Amino acid sequence: MADMKENNMNDGVPSLDEAAAEAVRLSVGPRPGAGPEKPRKDRRRIIIGAAAVAVAVLVAGGVCAHRAYESHQASVARQACQSAVADQAKAVKAYKTLLGSDATVAVLKTDAKSVKDAKTVDTLKRAAAVRLPAMVKCDASKAADLDAAAAKANKAARTVKSDTKALETAAKAVESSKLDKTVADADALYKATDGKVQDDKTRDALKQAIAKRDAAAIAKAVKSVNDSKTAKEKADAEAKAKAEQEAAAARPPGRPPPPAPAIPNPTNKSRR
């Protein structure tokens, strides 16, 4: 300690003990009978000036540190905001890609009469007509404002992702409802053509396609059944015409054809 005091004295800078003693002397005032106060006043001015400089340095350092901290916080917030905006842009792109796909464009042309549940078509149209939120910008300078922009972008991204899922679900619902109607119509045809086709194997193929809910197979089987039904109707008509011609040829000349058999009316009941 003695060495330290000696070094301080040699450097011309008062030690901590000297500064404390000087502060006490300044607070108490000059001793009775003491000499001139000029050296003490000079030292006091030096100490006060040094203290003022030290305080100014501390204040300036604190301001710089605070500004550096704010700049760092804003930089971190800006990165988070830009990441959220990128996620929003990705979600918007996914929605637009789905909306413009060939499958979606085709299903949007589905007529309400070609599905079993017409409400699915209305739901799809609403899902395809949503208004996408505006893109968020990270142009603020303060961290709090950038954090608010990031929150807004995250919310927008969630909304668009939900809209994309709704569009996908609505498109599948229309396709399913369309298949439901196809199956129902095919089943009605199968039941209505019992005994009315030329080749009953066509109805067997239709039944199998209905069980598998295979739209392409059903369409093919329906055509075969209708063609077979038409063929039988044509064959029946030709057979009837031939029978009538043969019957007419077998009748003696000038003899009228036999009257057509009476068709019984189930509503007429004989009275007792």
PDB file of N, CA and C in Angstrom, residues 39-108:
ATOM      1  N   PRO A  39      -4.245  27.110  -2.862  1.00  0.00           N
ATOM      2  CA  PRO A  39      -3.914  25.755  -3.354  1.00  0.00           C
ATOM      3  C   PRO A  39      -5.068  24.785  -3.166  1.00  0.00           C
ATOM      4  N   ARG A  40      -5.746  24.911  -2.027  1.00  0.00           N
ATOM      5  CA  ARG A  40      -6.880  24.003  -1.791  1.00  0.00           C
ATOM      6  C   ARG A  40      -8.005  24.261  -2.783  1.00  0.00           C
ATOM      7  N   LYS A  41      -8.254  25.511  -3.058  1.00  0.00           N
ATOM      8  CA  LYS A  41      -9.304  25.837  -4.023  1.00  0.00           C
ATOM      9  C   LYS A  41      -8.963  25.301  -5.399  1.00  0.00           C
ATOM     10  N   ASP A  42      -7.692  25.397  -5.772  1.00  0.00           N
ATOM     11  CA  ASP A  42      -7.286  24.857  -7.063  1.00  0.00           C
ATOM     12  C   ASP A  42      -7.496  23.348  -7.114  1.00  0.00           C
ATOM     13  N   ARG A  43      -7.109  22.696  -6.007  1.00  0.00           N
ATOM     14  CA  ARG A  43      -7.285  21.236  -5.974  1.00  0.00           C
ATOM     15  C   ARG A  43      -8.768  20.879  -6.025  1.00  0.00           C
ATOM     16  N   ARG A  44      -9.580  21.675  -5.317  1.00  0.00           N
ATOM     17  CA  ARG A  44     -11.027  21.386  -5.324  1.00  0.00           C
ATOM     18  C   ARG A  44     -11.592  21.520  -6.726  1.00  0.00           C
ATOM     19  N   ARG A  45     -11.134  22.558  -7.454  1.00  0.00           N
ATOM     20  CA  ARG A  45     -11.633  22.711  -8.828  1.00  0.00           C
ATOM     21  C   ARG A  45     -11.210  21.543  -9.706  1.00  0.00           C
ATOM     22  N   ILE A  46      -9.991  21.074  -9.463  1.00  0.00           N
ATOM     23  CA  ILE A  46      -9.501  19.929 -10.244  1.00  0.00           C
ATOM     24  C   ILE A  46     -10.347  18.694  -9.976  1.00  0.00           C
ATOM     25  N   ILE A  47     -10.642  18.469  -8.712  1.00  0.00           N
ATOM     26  CA  ILE A  47     -11.435  17.281  -8.339  1.00  0.00           C
ATOM     27  C   ILE A  47     -12.844  17.385  -8.909  1.00  0.00           C
ATOM     28  N   ILE A  48     -13.456  18.548  -8.787  1.00  0.00           N
ATOM     29  CA  ILE A  48     -14.821  18.724  -9.307  1.00  0.00           C
ATOM     30  C   ILE A  48     -14.845  18.561 -10.818  1.00  0.00           C
ATOM     31  N   GLY A  49     -13.830  19.124 -11.480  1.00  0.00           N
ATOM     32  CA  GLY A  49     -13.761  18.992 -12.939  1.00  0.00           C
ATOM     33  C   GLY A  49     -13.585  17.548 -13.361  1.00  0.00           C
ATOM     34  N   ALA A  50     -12.712  16.840 -12.631  1.00  0.00           N
ATOM     35  CA  ALA A  50     -12.504  15.422 -12.957  1.00  0.00           C
ATOM     36  C   ALA A  50     -13.783  14.625 -12.748  1.00  0.00           C
ATOM     37  N   ALA A  51     -14.485  14.938 -11.668  1.00  0.00           N
ATOM     38  CA  ALA A  51     -15.737  14.223 -11.402  1.00  0.00           C
ATOM     39  C   ALA A  51     -16.771  14.508 -12.486  1.00  0.00           C
ATOM     40  N   ALA A  52     -16.827  15.768 -12.918  1.00  0.00           N
ATOM     41  CA  ALA A  52     -17.795  16.120 -13.972  1.00  0.00           C
ATOM     42  C   ALA A  52     -17.478  15.394 -15.267  1.00  0.00           C
ATOM     43  N   VAL A  53     -16.174  15.310 -15.559  1.00  0.00           N
ATOM     44  CA  VAL A  53     -15.777  14.587 -16.772  1.00  0.00           C
ATOM     45  C   VAL A  53     -16.156  13.115 -16.673  1.00  0.00           C
ATOM     46  N   ALA A  54     -15.901  12.550 -15.475  1.00  0.00           N
ATOM     47  CA  ALA A  54     -16.230  11.135 -15.268  1.00  0.00           C
ATOM     48  C   ALA A  54     -17.720  10.878 -15.431  1.00  0.00           C
ATOM     49  N   VAL A  55     -18.524  11.793 -14.862  1.00  0.00           N
ATOM     50  CA  VAL A  55     -19.978  11.639 -14.991  1.00  0.00           C
ATOM     51  C   VAL A  55     -20.395  11.753 -16.447  1.00  0.00           C
ATOM     52  N   ALA A  56     -19.828  12.695 -17.159  1.00  0.00           N
ATOM     53  CA  ALA A  56     -20.176  12.869 -18.577  1.00  0.00           C
ATOM     54  C   ALA A  56     -19.814  11.624 -19.377  1.00  0.00           C
ATOM     55  N   VAL A  57     -18.636  11.053 -19.045  1.00  0.00           N
ATOM     56  CA  VAL A  57     -18.222   9.825 -19.743  1.00  0.00           C
ATOM     57  C   VAL A  57     -19.183   8.690 -19.457  1.00  0.00           C
ATOM     58  N   LEU A  58     -19.588   8.572 -18.202  1.00  0.00           N
ATOM     59  CA  LEU A  58     -20.528   7.512 -17.831  1.00  0.00           C
ATOM     60  C   LEU A  58     -21.867   7.691 -18.526  1.00  0.00           C
ATOM     61  N   VAL A  59     -22.354   8.907 -18.572  1.00  0.00           N
ATOM     62  CA  VAL A  59     -23.639   9.176 -19.226  1.00  0.00           C
ATOM     63  C   VAL A  59     -23.563   8.853 -20.710  1.00  0.00           C
ATOM     64  N   ALA A  60     -22.477   9.328 -21.336  1.00  0.00           N
ATOM     65  CA  ALA A  60     -22.325   9.059 -22.771  1.00  0.00           C
ATOM     66  C   ALA A  60     -22.220   7.567 -23.040  1.00  0.00           C
ATOM     67  N   GLY A  61     -21.476   6.882 -22.171  1.00  0.00           N
ATOM     68  CA  GLY A  61     -21.361   5.437 -22.337  1.00  0.00           C
ATOM     69  C   GLY A  61     -22.685   4.734 -22.164  1.00  0.00           C
ATOM     70  N   GLY A  62     -23.484   5.200 -21.205  1.00  0.00           N
ATOM     71  CA  GLY A  62     -24.801   4.590 -21.002  1.00  0.00           C
ATOM     72  C   GLY A  62     -25.717   4.802 -22.178  1.00  0.00           C
ATOM     73  N   VAL A  63     -25.678   6.009 -22.748  1.00  0.00           N
ATOM     74  CA  VAL A  63     -26.515   6.303 -23.919  1.00  0.00           C
ATOM     75  C   VAL A  63     -26.113   5.429 -25.097  1.00  0.00           C
ATOM     76  N   CYS A  64     -24.818   5.307 -25.317  1.00  0.00           N
ATOM     77  CA  CYS A  64     -24.340   4.476 -26.426  1.00  0.00           C
ATOM     78  C   CYS A  64     -24.724   3.013 -26.229  1.00  0.00           C
ATOM     79  N   ALA A  65     -24.598   2.549 -24.992  1.00  0.00           N
ATOM     80  CA  ALA A  65     -24.953   1.158 -24.701  1.00  0.00           C
ATOM     81  C   ALA A  65     -26.439   0.921 -24.920  1.00  0.00           C
ATOM     82  N   HIS A  66     -27.252   1.896 -24.511  1.00  0.00           N
ATOM     83  CA  HIS A  66     -28.699   1.755 -24.686  1.00  0.00           C
ATOM     84  C   HIS A  66     -29.077   1.734 -26.167  1.00  0.00           C
ATOM     85  N   ARG A  67     -28.427   2.614 -26.931  1.00  0.00           N
ATOM     86  CA  ARG A  67     -28.717   2.641 -28.363  1.00  0.00           C
ATOM     87  C   ARG A  67     -28.256   1.354 -29.043  1.00  0.00           C
ATOM     88  N   ALA A  68     -27.133   0.834 -28.624  1.00  0.00           N
ATOM     89  CA  ALA A  68     -26.647  -0.426 -29.189  1.00  0.00           C
ATOM     90  C   ALA A  68     -27.609  -1.567 -28.860  1.00  0.00           C
ATOM     91  N   TYR A  69     -28.138  -1.559 -27.644  1.00  0.00           N
ATOM     92  CA  TYR A  69     -29.105  -2.605 -27.246  1.00  0.00           C
ATOM     93  C   TYR A  69     -30.384  -2.500 -28.073  1.00  0.00           C
ATOM     94  N   GLU A  70     -30.875  -1.266 -28.255  1.00  0.00           N
ATOM     95  CA  GLU A  70     -32.075  -1.071 -29.063  1.00  0.00           C
ATOM     96  C   GLU A  70     -31.845  -1.504 -30.512  1.00  0.00           C
ATOM     97  N   SER A  71     -30.687  -1.208 -31.043  1.00  0.00           N
ATOM     98  CA  SER A  71     -30.365  -1.606 -32.418  1.00  0.00           C
ATOM     99  C   SER A  71     -30.326  -3.122 -32.549  1.00  0.00           C
ATOM    100  N   HIS A  72     -29.768  -3.772 -31.544  1.00  0.00           N
ATOM    101  CA  HIS A  72     -29.717  -5.241 -31.561  1.00  0.00           C
ATOM    102  C   HIS A  72     -31.115  -5.833 -31.489  1.00  0.00           C
ATOM    103  N   GLN A  73     -31.938  -5.295 -30.608  1.00  0.00           N
ATOM    104  CA  GLN A  73     -33.312  -5.779 -30.472  1.00  0.00           C
ATOM    105  C   GLN A  73     -34.094  -5.589 -31.769  1.00  0.00           C
ATOM    106  N   ALA A  74     -33.924  -4.458 -32.421  1.00  0.00           N
ATOM    107  CA  ALA A  74     -34.622  -4.195 -33.684  1.00  0.00           C
ATOM    108  C   ALA A  74     -34.153  -5.150 -34.770  1.00  0.00           C
ATOM    109  N   SER A  75     -32.847  -5.462 -34.771  1.00  0.00           N
ATOM    110  CA  SER A  75     -32.308  -6.391 -35.766  1.00  0.00           C
ATOM    111  C   SER A  75     -32.901  -7.785 -35.592  1.00  0.00           C
ATOM    112  N   VAL A  76     -32.990  -8.239 -34.355  1.00  0.00           N
ATOM    113  CA  VAL A  76     -33.581  -9.553 -34.067  1.00  0.00           C
ATOM    114  C   VAL A  76     -35.057  -9.569 -34.445  1.00  0.00           C
ATOM    115  N   ALA A  77     -35.780  -8.503 -34.107  1.00  0.00           N
ATOM    116  CA  ALA A  77     -37.207  -8.420 -34.427  1.00  0.00           C
ATOM    117  C   ALA A  77     -37.435  -8.381 -35.928  1.00  0.00           C
ATOM    118  N   ARG A  78     -36.536  -7.690 -36.657  1.00  0.00           N
ATOM    119  CA  ARG A  78     -36.680  -7.607 -38.111  1.00  0.00           C
ATOM    120  C   ARG A  78     -36.478  -8.990 -38.754  1.00  0.00           C
ATOM    121  N   GLN A  79     -35.545  -9.750 -38.269  1.00  0.00           N
ATOM    122  CA  GLN A  79     -35.320 -11.097 -38.789  1.00  0.00           C
ATOM    123  C   GLN A  79     -36.543 -11.984 -38.552  1.00  0.00           C
ATOM    124  N   ALA A  80     -37.114 -11.871 -37.345  1.00  0.00           N
ATOM    125  CA  ALA A  80     -38.313 -12.659 -37.032  1.00  0.00           C
ATOM    126  C   ALA A  80     -39.485 -12.240 -37.916  1.00  0.00           C
ATOM    127  N   CYS A  81     -39.598 -10.949 -38.165  1.00  0.00           N
ATOM    128  CA  CYS A  81     -40.677 -10.446 -39.017  1.00  0.00           C
ATOM    129  C   CYS A  81     -40.505 -10.939 -40.446  1.00  0.00           C
ATOM    130  N   GLN A  82     -39.296 -10.881 -40.962  1.00  0.00           N
ATOM    131  CA  GLN A  82     -39.042 -11.339 -42.324  1.00  0.00           C
ATOM    132  C   GLN A  82     -39.317 -12.836 -42.469  1.00  0.00           C
ATOM    133  N   SER A  83     -39.012 -13.598 -41.436  1.00  0.00           N
ATOM    134  CA  SER A  83     -39.305 -15.032 -41.461  1.00  0.00           C
ATOM    135  C   SER A  83     -40.810 -15.286 -41.498  1.00  0.00           C
ATOM    136  N   ALA A  84     -41.562 -14.510 -40.713  1.00  0.00           N
ATOM    137  CA  ALA A  84     -43.019 -14.649 -40.706  1.00  0.00           C
ATOM    138  C   ALA A  84     -43.628 -14.257 -42.050  1.00  0.00           C
ATOM    139  N   VAL A  85     -43.094 -13.215 -42.667  1.00  0.00           N
ATOM    140  CA  VAL A  85     -43.585 -12.786 -43.977  1.00  0.00           C
ATOM    141  C   VAL A  85     -43.275 -13.840 -45.044  1.00  0.00           C
ATOM    142  N   ALA A  86     -42.120 -14.467 -44.931  1.00  0.00           N
ATOM    143  CA  ALA A  86     -41.772 -15.538 -45.875  1.00  0.00           C
ATOM    144  C   ALA A  86     -42.737 -16.714 -45.734  1.00  0.00           C
ATOM    145  N   ASP A  87     -43.134 -17.014 -44.504  1.00  0.00           N
ATOM    146  CA  ASP A  87     -44.097 -18.083 -44.278  1.00  0.00           C
ATOM    147  C   ASP A  87     -45.464 -17.713 -44.853  1.00  0.00           C
ATOM    148  N   GLN A  88     -45.832 -16.442 -44.723  1.00  0.00           N
ATOM    149  CA  GLN A  88     -47.093 -15.979 -45.303  1.00  0.00           C
ATOM    150  C   GLN A  88     -47.062 -16.101 -46.824  1.00  0.00           C
ATOM    151  N   ALA A  89     -45.951 -15.702 -47.434  1.00  0.00           N
ATOM    152  CA  ALA A  89     -45.821 -15.780 -48.896  1.00  0.00           C
ATOM    153  C   ALA A  89     -45.893 -17.236 -49.368  1.00  0.00           C
ATOM    154  N   LYS A  90     -45.292 -18.129 -48.609  1.00  0.00           N
ATOM    155  CA  LYS A  90     -45.325 -19.552 -48.953  1.00  0.00           C
ATOM    156  C   LYS A  90     -46.750 -20.088 -48.888  1.00  0.00           C
ATOM    157  N   ALA A  91     -47.498 -19.676 -47.872  1.00  0.00           N
ATOM    158  CA  ALA A  91     -48.884 -20.125 -47.727  1.00  0.00           C
ATOM    159  C   ALA A  91     -49.748 -19.602 -48.866  1.00  0.00           C
ATOM    160  N   VAL A  92     -49.546 -18.346 -49.246  1.00  0.00           N
ATOM    161  CA  VAL A  92     -50.318 -17.757 -50.349  1.00  0.00           C
ATOM    162  C   VAL A  92     -50.016 -18.484 -51.658  1.00  0.00           C
ATOM    163  N   LYS A  93     -48.756 -18.808 -51.877  1.00  0.00           N
ATOM    164  CA  LYS A  93     -48.371 -19.513 -53.100  1.00  0.00           C
ATOM    165  C   LYS A  93     -49.020 -20.896 -53.157  1.00  0.00           C
ATOM    166  N   ALA A  94     -49.065 -21.586 -52.020  1.00  0.00           N
ATOM    167  CA  ALA A  94     -49.676 -22.918 -51.978  1.00  0.00           C
ATOM    168  C   ALA A  94     -51.170 -22.850 -52.302  1.00  0.00           C
ATOM    169  N   TYR A  95     -51.848 -21.830 -51.783  1.00  0.00           N
ATOM    170  CA  TYR A  95     -53.281 -21.678 -52.058  1.00  0.00           C
ATOM    171  C   TYR A  95     -53.517 -21.413 -53.547  1.00  0.00           C
ATOM    172  N   LYS A  96     -52.733 -20.493 -54.116  1.00  0.00           N
ATOM    173  CA  LYS A  96     -52.911 -20.159 -55.522  1.00  0.00           C
ATOM    174  C   LYS A  96     -52.567 -21.336 -56.432  1.00  0.00           C
ATOM    175  N   THR A  97     -51.582 -22.133 -56.031  1.00  0.00           N
ATOM    176  CA  THR A  97     -51.219 -23.308 -56.822  1.00  0.00           C
ATOM    177  C   THR A  97     -52.355 -24.319 -56.830  1.00  0.00           C
ATOM    178  N   LEU A  98     -52.951 -24.537 -55.663  1.00  0.00           N
ATOM    179  CA  LEU A  98     -54.073 -25.472 -55.572  1.00  0.00           C
ATOM    180  C   LEU A  98     -55.269 -24.958 -56.365  1.00  0.00           C
ATOM    181  N   LEU A  99     -55.542 -23.664 -56.255  1.00  0.00           N
ATOM    182  CA  LEU A  99     -56.689 -23.078 -56.950  1.00  0.00           C
ATOM    183  C   LEU A  99     -56.527 -23.177 -58.465  1.00  0.00           C
ATOM    184  N   GLY A 100     -55.306 -23.036 -58.953  1.00  0.00           N
ATOM    185  CA  GLY A 100     -55.077 -23.061 -60.392  1.00  0.00           C
ATOM    186  C   GLY A 100     -54.743 -24.424 -60.963  1.00  0.00           C
ATOM    187  N   SER A 101     -54.750 -25.456 -60.135  1.00  0.00           N
ATOM    188  CA  SER A 101     -54.426 -26.795 -60.625  1.00  0.00           C
ATOM    189  C   SER A 101     -55.521 -27.312 -61.556  1.00  0.00           C
ATOM    190  N   ASP A 102     -55.159 -28.238 -62.427  1.00  0.00           N
ATOM    191  CA  ASP A 102     -56.125 -28.797 -63.387  1.00  0.00           C
ATOM    192  C   ASP A 102     -57.289 -29.477 -62.680  1.00  0.00           C
ATOM    193  N   ALA A 103     -56.972 -30.187 -61.590  1.00  0.00           N
ATOM    194  CA  ALA A 103     -58.015 -30.908 -60.858  1.00  0.00           C
ATOM    195  C   ALA A 103     -59.041 -29.949 -60.260  1.00  0.00           C
ATOM    196  N   THR A 104     -58.548 -28.854 -59.655  1.00  0.00           N
ATOM    197  CA  THR A 104     -59.462 -27.891 -59.039  1.00  0.00           C
ATOM    198  C   THR A 104     -60.268 -27.148 -60.096  1.00  0.00           C
ATOM    199  N   VAL A 105     -59.610 -26.760 -61.173  1.00  0.00           N
ATOM    200  CA  VAL A 105     -60.319 -26.057 -62.258  1.00  0.00           C
ATOM    201  C   VAL A 105     -61.421 -26.946 -62.822  1.00  0.00           C
ATOM    202  N   ALA A 106     -61.139 -28.242 -62.960  1.00  0.00           N
ATOM    203  CA  ALA A 106     -62.135 -29.167 -63.505  1.00  0.00           C
ATOM    204  C   ALA A 106     -63.308 -29.350 -62.552  1.00  0.00           C
ATOM    205  N   VAL A 107     -63.006 -29.511 -61.266  1.00  0.00           N
ATOM    206  CA  VAL A 107     -64.087 -29.760 -60.312  1.00  0.00           C
ATOM    207  C   VAL A 107     -64.928 -28.509 -60.097  1.00  0.00           C
ATOM    208  N   LEU A 108     -64.337 -27.330 -60.324  1.00  0.00           N
ATOM    209  CA  LEU A 108     -65.107 -26.093 -60.190  1.00  0.00           C
ATOM    210  C   LEU A 108     -66.168 -25.964 -61.289  1.00  0.00           C
TER     211      LEU A 108
END
